[in-house]
Short mmCIF file of C-alpha atoms and ligand atoms in Angstrom, two decimals:
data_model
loop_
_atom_site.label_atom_id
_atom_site.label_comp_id
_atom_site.label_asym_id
_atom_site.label_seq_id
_atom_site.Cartn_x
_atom_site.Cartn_y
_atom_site.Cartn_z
CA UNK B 1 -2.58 -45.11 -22.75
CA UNK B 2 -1.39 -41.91 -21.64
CA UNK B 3 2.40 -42.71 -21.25
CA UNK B 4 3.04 -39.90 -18.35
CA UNK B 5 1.84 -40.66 -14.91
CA UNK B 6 1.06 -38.05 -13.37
CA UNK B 7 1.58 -38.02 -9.66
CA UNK B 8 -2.05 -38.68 -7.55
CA UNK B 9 -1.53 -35.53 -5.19
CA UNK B 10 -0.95 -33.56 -8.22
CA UNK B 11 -2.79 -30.56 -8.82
CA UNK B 12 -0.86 -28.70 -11.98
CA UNK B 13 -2.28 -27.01 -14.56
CA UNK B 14 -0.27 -29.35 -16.69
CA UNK B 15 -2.02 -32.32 -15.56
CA UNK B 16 -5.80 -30.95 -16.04
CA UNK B 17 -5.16 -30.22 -18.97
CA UNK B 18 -2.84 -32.84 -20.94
CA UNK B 19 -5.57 -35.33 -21.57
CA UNK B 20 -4.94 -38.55 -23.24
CA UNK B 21 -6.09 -37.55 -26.64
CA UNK B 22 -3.79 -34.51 -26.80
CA UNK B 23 -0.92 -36.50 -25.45
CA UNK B 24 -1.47 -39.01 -28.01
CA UNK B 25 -1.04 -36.11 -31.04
CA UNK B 26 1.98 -34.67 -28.99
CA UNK B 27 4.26 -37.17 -27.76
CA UNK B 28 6.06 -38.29 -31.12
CA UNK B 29 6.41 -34.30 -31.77
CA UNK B 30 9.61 -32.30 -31.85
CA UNK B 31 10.64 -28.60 -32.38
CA UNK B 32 13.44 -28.13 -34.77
CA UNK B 33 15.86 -27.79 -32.00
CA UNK B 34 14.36 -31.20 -30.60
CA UNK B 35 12.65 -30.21 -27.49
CA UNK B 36 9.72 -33.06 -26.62
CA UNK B 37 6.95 -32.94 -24.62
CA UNK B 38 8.51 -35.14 -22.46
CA UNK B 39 10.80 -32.18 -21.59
CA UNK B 40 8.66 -30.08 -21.37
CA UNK B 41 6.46 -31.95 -18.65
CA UNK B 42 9.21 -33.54 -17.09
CA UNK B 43 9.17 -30.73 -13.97
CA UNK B 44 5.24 -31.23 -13.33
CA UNK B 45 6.19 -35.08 -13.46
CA UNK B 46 9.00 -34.63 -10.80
CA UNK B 47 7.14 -32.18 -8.58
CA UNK B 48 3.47 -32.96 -7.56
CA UNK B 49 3.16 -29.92 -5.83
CA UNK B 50 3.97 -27.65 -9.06
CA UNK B 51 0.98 -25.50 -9.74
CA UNK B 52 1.66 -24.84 -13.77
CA UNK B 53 4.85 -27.78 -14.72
CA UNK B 54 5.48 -27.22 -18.05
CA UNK B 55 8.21 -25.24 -19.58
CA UNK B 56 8.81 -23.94 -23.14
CA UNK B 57 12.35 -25.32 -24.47
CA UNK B 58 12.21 -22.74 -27.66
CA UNK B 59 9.74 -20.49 -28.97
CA UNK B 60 8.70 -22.67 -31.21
CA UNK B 61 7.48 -25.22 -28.35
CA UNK B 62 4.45 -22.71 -27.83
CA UNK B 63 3.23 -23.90 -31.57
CA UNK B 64 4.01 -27.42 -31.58
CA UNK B 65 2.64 -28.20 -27.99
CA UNK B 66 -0.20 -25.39 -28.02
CA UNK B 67 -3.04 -27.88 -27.65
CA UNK B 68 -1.60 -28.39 -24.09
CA UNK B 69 0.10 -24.97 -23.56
CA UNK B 70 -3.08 -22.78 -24.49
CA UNK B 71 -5.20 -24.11 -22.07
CA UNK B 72 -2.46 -23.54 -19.09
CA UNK B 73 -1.88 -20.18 -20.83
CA UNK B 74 -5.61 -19.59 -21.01
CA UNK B 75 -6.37 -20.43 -16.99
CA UNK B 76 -3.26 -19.05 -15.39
CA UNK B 77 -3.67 -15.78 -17.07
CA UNK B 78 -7.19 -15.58 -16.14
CA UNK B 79 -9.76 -12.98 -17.65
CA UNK B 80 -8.09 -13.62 -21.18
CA UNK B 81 -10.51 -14.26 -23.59
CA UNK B 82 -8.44 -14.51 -26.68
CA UNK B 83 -5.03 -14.93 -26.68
CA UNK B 84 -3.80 -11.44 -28.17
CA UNK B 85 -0.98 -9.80 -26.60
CA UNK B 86 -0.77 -6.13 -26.74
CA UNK B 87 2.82 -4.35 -25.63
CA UNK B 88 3.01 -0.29 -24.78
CA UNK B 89 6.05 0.07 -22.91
CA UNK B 90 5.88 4.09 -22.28
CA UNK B 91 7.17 6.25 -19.55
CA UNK B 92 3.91 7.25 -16.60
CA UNK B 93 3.55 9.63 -14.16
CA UNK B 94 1.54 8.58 -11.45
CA UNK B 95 1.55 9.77 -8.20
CA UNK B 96 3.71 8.43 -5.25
CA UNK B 97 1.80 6.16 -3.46
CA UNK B 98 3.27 6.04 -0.11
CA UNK B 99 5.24 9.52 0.55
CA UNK B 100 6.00 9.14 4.30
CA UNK B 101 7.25 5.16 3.27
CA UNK B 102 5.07 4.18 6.13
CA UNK B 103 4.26 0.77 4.27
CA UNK B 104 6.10 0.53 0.78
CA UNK B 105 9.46 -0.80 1.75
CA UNK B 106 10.25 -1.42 -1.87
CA UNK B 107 9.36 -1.78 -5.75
CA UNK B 108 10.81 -4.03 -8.24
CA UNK B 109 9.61 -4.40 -11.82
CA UNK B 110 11.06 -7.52 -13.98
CA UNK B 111 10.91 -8.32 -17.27
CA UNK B 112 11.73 -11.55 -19.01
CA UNK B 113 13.60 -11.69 -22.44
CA UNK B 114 14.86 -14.33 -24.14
CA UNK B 115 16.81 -14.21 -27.40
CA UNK B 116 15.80 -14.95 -30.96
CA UNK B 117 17.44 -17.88 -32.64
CA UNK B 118 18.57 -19.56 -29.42
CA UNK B 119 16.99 -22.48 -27.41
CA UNK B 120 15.22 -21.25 -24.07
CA UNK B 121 17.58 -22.23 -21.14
CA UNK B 122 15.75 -25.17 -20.29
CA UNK B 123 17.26 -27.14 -23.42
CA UNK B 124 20.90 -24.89 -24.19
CA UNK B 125 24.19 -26.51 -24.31
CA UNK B 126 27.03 -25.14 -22.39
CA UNK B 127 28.36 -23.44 -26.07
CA UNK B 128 25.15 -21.83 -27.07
CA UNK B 129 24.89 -20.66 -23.36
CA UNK B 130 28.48 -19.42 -23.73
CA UNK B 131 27.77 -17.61 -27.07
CA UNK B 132 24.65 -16.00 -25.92
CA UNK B 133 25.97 -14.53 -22.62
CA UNK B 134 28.98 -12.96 -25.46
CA UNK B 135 26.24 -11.41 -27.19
CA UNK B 136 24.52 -10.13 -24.07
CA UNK B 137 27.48 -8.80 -22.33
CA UNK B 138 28.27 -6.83 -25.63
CA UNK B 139 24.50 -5.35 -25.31
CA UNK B 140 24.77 -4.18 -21.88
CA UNK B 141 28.34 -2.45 -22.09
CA UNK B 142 26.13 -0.04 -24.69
CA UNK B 143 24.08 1.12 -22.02
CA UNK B 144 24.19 4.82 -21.26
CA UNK B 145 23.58 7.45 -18.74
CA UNK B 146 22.39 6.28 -15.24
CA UNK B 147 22.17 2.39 -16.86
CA UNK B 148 25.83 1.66 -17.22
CA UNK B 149 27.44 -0.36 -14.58
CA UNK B 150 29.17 -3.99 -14.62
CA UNK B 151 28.86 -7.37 -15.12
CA UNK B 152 29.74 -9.96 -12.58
CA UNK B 153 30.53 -13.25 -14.10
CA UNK B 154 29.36 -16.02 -11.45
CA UNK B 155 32.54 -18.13 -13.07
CA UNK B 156 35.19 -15.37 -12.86
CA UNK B 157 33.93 -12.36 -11.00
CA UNK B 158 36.09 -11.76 -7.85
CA UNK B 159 34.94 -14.92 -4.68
CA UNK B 160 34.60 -11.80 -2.50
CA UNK B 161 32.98 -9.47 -4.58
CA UNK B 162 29.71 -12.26 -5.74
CA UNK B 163 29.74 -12.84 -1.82
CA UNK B 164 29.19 -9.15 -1.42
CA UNK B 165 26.46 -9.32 -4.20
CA UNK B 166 24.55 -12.20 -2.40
CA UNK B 167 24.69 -10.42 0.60
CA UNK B 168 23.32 -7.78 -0.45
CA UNK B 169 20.66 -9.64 -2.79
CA UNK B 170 22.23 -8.14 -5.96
CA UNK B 171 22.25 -12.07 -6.99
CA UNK B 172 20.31 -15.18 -8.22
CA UNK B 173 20.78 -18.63 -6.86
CA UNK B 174 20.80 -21.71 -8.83
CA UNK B 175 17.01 -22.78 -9.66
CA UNK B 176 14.64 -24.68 -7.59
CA UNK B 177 13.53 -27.91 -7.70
CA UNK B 178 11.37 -27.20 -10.35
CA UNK B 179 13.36 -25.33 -12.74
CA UNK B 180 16.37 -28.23 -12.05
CA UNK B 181 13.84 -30.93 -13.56
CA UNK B 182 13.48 -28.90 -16.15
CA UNK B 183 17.27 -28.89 -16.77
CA UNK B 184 17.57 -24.79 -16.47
CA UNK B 185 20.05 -25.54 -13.65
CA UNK B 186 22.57 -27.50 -16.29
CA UNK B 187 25.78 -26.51 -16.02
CA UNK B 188 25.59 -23.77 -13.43
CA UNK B 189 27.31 -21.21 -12.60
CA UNK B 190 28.88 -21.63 -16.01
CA UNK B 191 27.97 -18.76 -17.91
CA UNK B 192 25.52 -16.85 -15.65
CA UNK B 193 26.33 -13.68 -14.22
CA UNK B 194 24.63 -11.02 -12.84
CA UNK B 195 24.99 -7.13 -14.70
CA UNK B 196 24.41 -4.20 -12.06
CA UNK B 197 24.10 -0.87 -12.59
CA UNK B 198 26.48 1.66 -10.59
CA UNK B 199 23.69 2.81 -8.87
CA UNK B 200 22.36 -0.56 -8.10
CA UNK B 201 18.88 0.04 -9.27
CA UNK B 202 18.96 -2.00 -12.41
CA UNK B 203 20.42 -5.36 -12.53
CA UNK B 204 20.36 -7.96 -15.55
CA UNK B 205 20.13 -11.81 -14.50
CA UNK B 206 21.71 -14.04 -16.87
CA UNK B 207 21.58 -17.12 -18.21
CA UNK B 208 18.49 -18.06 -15.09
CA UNK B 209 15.21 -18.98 -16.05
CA UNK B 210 15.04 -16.94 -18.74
CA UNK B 211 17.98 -15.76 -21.02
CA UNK B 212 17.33 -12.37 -19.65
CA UNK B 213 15.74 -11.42 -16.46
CA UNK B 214 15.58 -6.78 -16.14
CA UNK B 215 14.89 -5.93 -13.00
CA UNK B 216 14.64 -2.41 -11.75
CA UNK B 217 14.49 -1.91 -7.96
CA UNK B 218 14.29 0.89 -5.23
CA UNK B 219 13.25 1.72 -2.29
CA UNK B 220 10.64 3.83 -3.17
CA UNK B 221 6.94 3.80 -3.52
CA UNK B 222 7.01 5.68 -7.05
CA UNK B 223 6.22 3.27 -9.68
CA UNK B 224 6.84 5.13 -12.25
CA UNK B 225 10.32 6.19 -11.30
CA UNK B 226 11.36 2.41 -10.96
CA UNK B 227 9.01 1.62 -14.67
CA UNK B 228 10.29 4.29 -16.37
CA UNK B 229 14.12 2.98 -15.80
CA UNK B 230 13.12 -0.86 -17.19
CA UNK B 231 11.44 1.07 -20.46
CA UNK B 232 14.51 2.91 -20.92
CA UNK B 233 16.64 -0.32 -20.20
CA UNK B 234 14.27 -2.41 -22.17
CA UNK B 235 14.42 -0.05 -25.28
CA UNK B 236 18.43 0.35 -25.29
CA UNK B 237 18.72 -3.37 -25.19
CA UNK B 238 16.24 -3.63 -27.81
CA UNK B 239 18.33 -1.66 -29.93
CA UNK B 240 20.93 -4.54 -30.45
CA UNK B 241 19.12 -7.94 -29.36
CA UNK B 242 16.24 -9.65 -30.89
CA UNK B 243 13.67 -10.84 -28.69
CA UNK B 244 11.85 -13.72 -28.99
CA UNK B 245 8.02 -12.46 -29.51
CA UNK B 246 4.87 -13.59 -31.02
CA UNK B 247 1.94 -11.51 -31.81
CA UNK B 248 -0.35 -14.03 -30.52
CA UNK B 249 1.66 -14.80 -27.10
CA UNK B 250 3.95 -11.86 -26.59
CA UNK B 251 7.29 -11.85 -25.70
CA UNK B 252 8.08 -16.38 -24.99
CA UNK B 253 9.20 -17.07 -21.92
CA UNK B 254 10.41 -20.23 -20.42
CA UNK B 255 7.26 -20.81 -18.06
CA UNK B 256 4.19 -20.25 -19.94
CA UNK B 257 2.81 -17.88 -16.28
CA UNK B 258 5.49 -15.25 -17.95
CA UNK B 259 4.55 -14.98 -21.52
CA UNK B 260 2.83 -11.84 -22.14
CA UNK B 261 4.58 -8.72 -20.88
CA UNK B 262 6.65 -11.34 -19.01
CA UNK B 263 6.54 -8.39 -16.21
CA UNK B 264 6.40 -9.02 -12.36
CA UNK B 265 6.00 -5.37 -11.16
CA UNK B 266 5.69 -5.59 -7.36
CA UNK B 267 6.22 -4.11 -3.97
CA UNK B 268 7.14 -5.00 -0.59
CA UNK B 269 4.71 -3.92 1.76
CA UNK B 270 4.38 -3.91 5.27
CA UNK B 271 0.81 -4.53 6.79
CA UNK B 272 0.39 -4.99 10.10
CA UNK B 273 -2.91 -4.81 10.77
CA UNK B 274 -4.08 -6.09 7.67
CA UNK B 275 -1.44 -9.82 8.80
CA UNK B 276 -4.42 -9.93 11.52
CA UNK B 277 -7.17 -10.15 9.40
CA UNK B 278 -6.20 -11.68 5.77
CA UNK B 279 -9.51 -12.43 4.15
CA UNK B 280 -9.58 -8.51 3.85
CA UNK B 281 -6.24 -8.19 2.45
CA UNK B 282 -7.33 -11.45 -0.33
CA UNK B 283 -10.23 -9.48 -1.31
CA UNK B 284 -8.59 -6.98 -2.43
CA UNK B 285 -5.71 -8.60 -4.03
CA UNK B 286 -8.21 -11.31 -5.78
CA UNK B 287 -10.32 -8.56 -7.21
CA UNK B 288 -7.41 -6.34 -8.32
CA UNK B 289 -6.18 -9.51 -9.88
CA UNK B 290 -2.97 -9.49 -7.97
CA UNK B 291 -0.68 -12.04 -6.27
CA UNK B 292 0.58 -12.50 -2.66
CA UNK B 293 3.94 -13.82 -2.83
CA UNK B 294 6.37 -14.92 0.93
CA UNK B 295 9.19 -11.88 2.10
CA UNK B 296 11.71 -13.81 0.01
CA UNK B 297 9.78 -14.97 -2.95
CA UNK B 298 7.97 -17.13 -4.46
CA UNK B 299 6.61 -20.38 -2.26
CA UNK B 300 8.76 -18.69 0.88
CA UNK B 301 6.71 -17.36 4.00
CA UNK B 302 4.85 -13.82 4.71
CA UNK B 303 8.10 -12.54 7.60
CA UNK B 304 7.52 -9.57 9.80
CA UNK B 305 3.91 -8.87 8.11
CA UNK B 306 5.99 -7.79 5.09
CA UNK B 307 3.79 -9.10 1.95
CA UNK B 308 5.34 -9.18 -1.84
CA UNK B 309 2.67 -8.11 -3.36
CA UNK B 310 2.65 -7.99 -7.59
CA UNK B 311 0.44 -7.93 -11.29
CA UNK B 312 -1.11 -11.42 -11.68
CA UNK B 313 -1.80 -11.50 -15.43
CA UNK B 314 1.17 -10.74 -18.00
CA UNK B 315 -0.96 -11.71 -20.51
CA UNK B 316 -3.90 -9.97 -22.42
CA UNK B 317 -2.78 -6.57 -20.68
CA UNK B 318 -0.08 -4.08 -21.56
CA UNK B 319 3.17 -3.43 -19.21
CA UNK B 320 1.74 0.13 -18.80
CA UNK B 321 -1.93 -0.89 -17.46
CA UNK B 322 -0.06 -3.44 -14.91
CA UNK B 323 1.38 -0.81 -13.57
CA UNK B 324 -1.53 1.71 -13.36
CA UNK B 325 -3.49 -1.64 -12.07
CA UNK B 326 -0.84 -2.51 -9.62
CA UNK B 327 -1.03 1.26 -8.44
CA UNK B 328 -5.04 1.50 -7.71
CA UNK B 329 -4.60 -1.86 -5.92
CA UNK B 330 -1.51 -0.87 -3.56
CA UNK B 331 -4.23 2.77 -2.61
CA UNK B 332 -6.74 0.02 -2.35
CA UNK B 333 -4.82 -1.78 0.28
CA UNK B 334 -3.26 1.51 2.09
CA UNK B 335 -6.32 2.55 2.54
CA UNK B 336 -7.52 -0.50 3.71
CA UNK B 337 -4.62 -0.85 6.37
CA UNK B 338 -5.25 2.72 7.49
CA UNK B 339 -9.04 2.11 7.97
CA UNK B 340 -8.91 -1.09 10.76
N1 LIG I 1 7.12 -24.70 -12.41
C1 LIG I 1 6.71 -24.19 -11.15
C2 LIG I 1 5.30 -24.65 -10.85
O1 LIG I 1 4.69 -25.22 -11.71
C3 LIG I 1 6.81 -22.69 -11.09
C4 LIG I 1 5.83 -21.92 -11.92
C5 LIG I 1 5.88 -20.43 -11.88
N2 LIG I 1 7.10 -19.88 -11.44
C6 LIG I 1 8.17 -19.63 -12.21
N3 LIG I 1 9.25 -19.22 -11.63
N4 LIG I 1 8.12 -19.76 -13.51
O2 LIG I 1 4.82 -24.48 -9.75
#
């Protein structure tokens, strides 16, 4: 008998795809840090309406559980035939793809990183969360040029100062439901903080779902501009943390939708006419292979016809194609708007 009851209204990925027989060879398993599969389920168990629920407590999780996590890997990132990952983080040069900023409000590119040698943030005590944001801090004080800037402890940074930061979105919250199931929420704020650059268009999350979230941001329309500043961060941090990678998987995230490139490159985009007439606008995300997410995120609501509009598949595709990807699909859409 399976001993995880799924609940009815479920539709995870988690739940297709953990049948009996595999949770028979995986529920006496344990990594060497002791995550279970138990853990790692425990969110889709709590949440019916999660769409993958299963988290990764260590990169080693991704090998002991794969016979459940390749199949969610293999569906989510859809179009993967065999799991390969293949990384070319380079600087581009494509054009701008909205001059006048008639539509592009915004870009943001993430990437996720978590740290060699540590448990993922689902499964950390508070010491190993205290030693790793030590080692972190110390990493981002090296960063040069237009990079450097400062870190904001959520514990001891200034009341006034974090409430300017959340005002102004420079911020994370504490995790959602579903990453407080999976126990990424333990012991917050302790030991999260949130790094940002003088010129506010990198930041560094903490501590969140990952160990380390990169984000670069503008409000611009050039890709590249906002790309080429994450390589540069990504590459400077790279030259005093270890990363948690696998040549099969990629860089190991703590959601299995993030392994890969682990990169979210996306825009904010305002489309009128296109709010009036969707199945247009789904078309051409769905065969660009790219997601619609709410004006505030993911599972919020589309406000002011402003869509968040981002890469799909981290997976089985290089951080440089996302972005040229991401790029025909946003002309694909312009043009679309223009045209009705
Ligand atoms: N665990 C949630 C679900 O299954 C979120 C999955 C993707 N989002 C994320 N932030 N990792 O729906």
């Amino acid at each position: 008998m399976n001993p995880f009851i799924f609940p009815k209204e479920s539709n995870s990925l988690v739940k297709k795809h953990l049948s009996q027989k595999i949770c028979q060879a995986l529920e006496h398993l344990k990594t060497d840090s002791g995550f279970t599969l138990e853990k790692a389920i425990h969110s889709g168990l709590k949440n019916p309406d999660s769409a993958i629920g299963i988290y990764a407590g260590d990169a080693q999780s991704y090998q002991t559980f794969s016979p459940v996590f390749d199949p969610v890997i293999l569906e989510y990132h859809g179009g993967v035939e065999n799991l390969k990952h293949k990384s070319d983080i380079r600087e581009l040069d494509l054009p701008v793809l909205d001059p006048e900023g008639k539509y592009i409000l915004s870009t943001r590119i993430r990437i996720a990183r978590n740290l060699k040698g540590f448990s993922f943030p689902c499964h950390m005590t508070l010491s190993h969360r205290r030693e790793l944001e030590k080692k972190i801090i110390m990493a981002l004080s090296c960063l040069k040029g237009n990079l450097k800037g400062n870190y904001y402890s959520f514990e001891h940074a200034d009341k006034k100062e974090l409430k300017q930061l959340e005002t102004k979105n420079f911020w994370f919250q504490k995790g959602d439901r579903f990453q407080d199931a999976a126990g990424i929420n333990s012991d917050f704020p302790k030991c999260r903080g949130v790094y940002l650059s003088f010129d506010k268009q990198l930041m560094v999350w903490v501590n969140e779902e990952d160990h380390l979230r990169i984000i670069s941001l503008e409000k611009t329309s050039d890709l590249s501009k906002v790309y080429n500043r994450l390589c540069q961060a990504i590459l400077s941090l790279n030259q005093t943390l270890a990363f948690a990678w696998d040549k099969t998987y990629g860089h190991l995230t703590s959601c299995p939708t993030n392994i890969g490139t682990s990169m979210r490159a996306g825009v904010h985009i305002q489309l009128e006419k296109l709010e009036q007439k969707k199945e247009i606008l789904f078309n051409i995300t769905r065969a660009c292979n790219l997601q619609i997410r709410g004006t505030c995120g993911e599972k919020t609501k589309i406000e002011n016809a402003v869509f968040d509009i981002s890469n799909r598949q981290r997976l089985g595709i290089s951080e440089s194609r996302i972005i040229q990807n991401l790029h025909a699909g946003l002309l694909a859409i312009i043009k679309a708007e223009k045209s009705i």
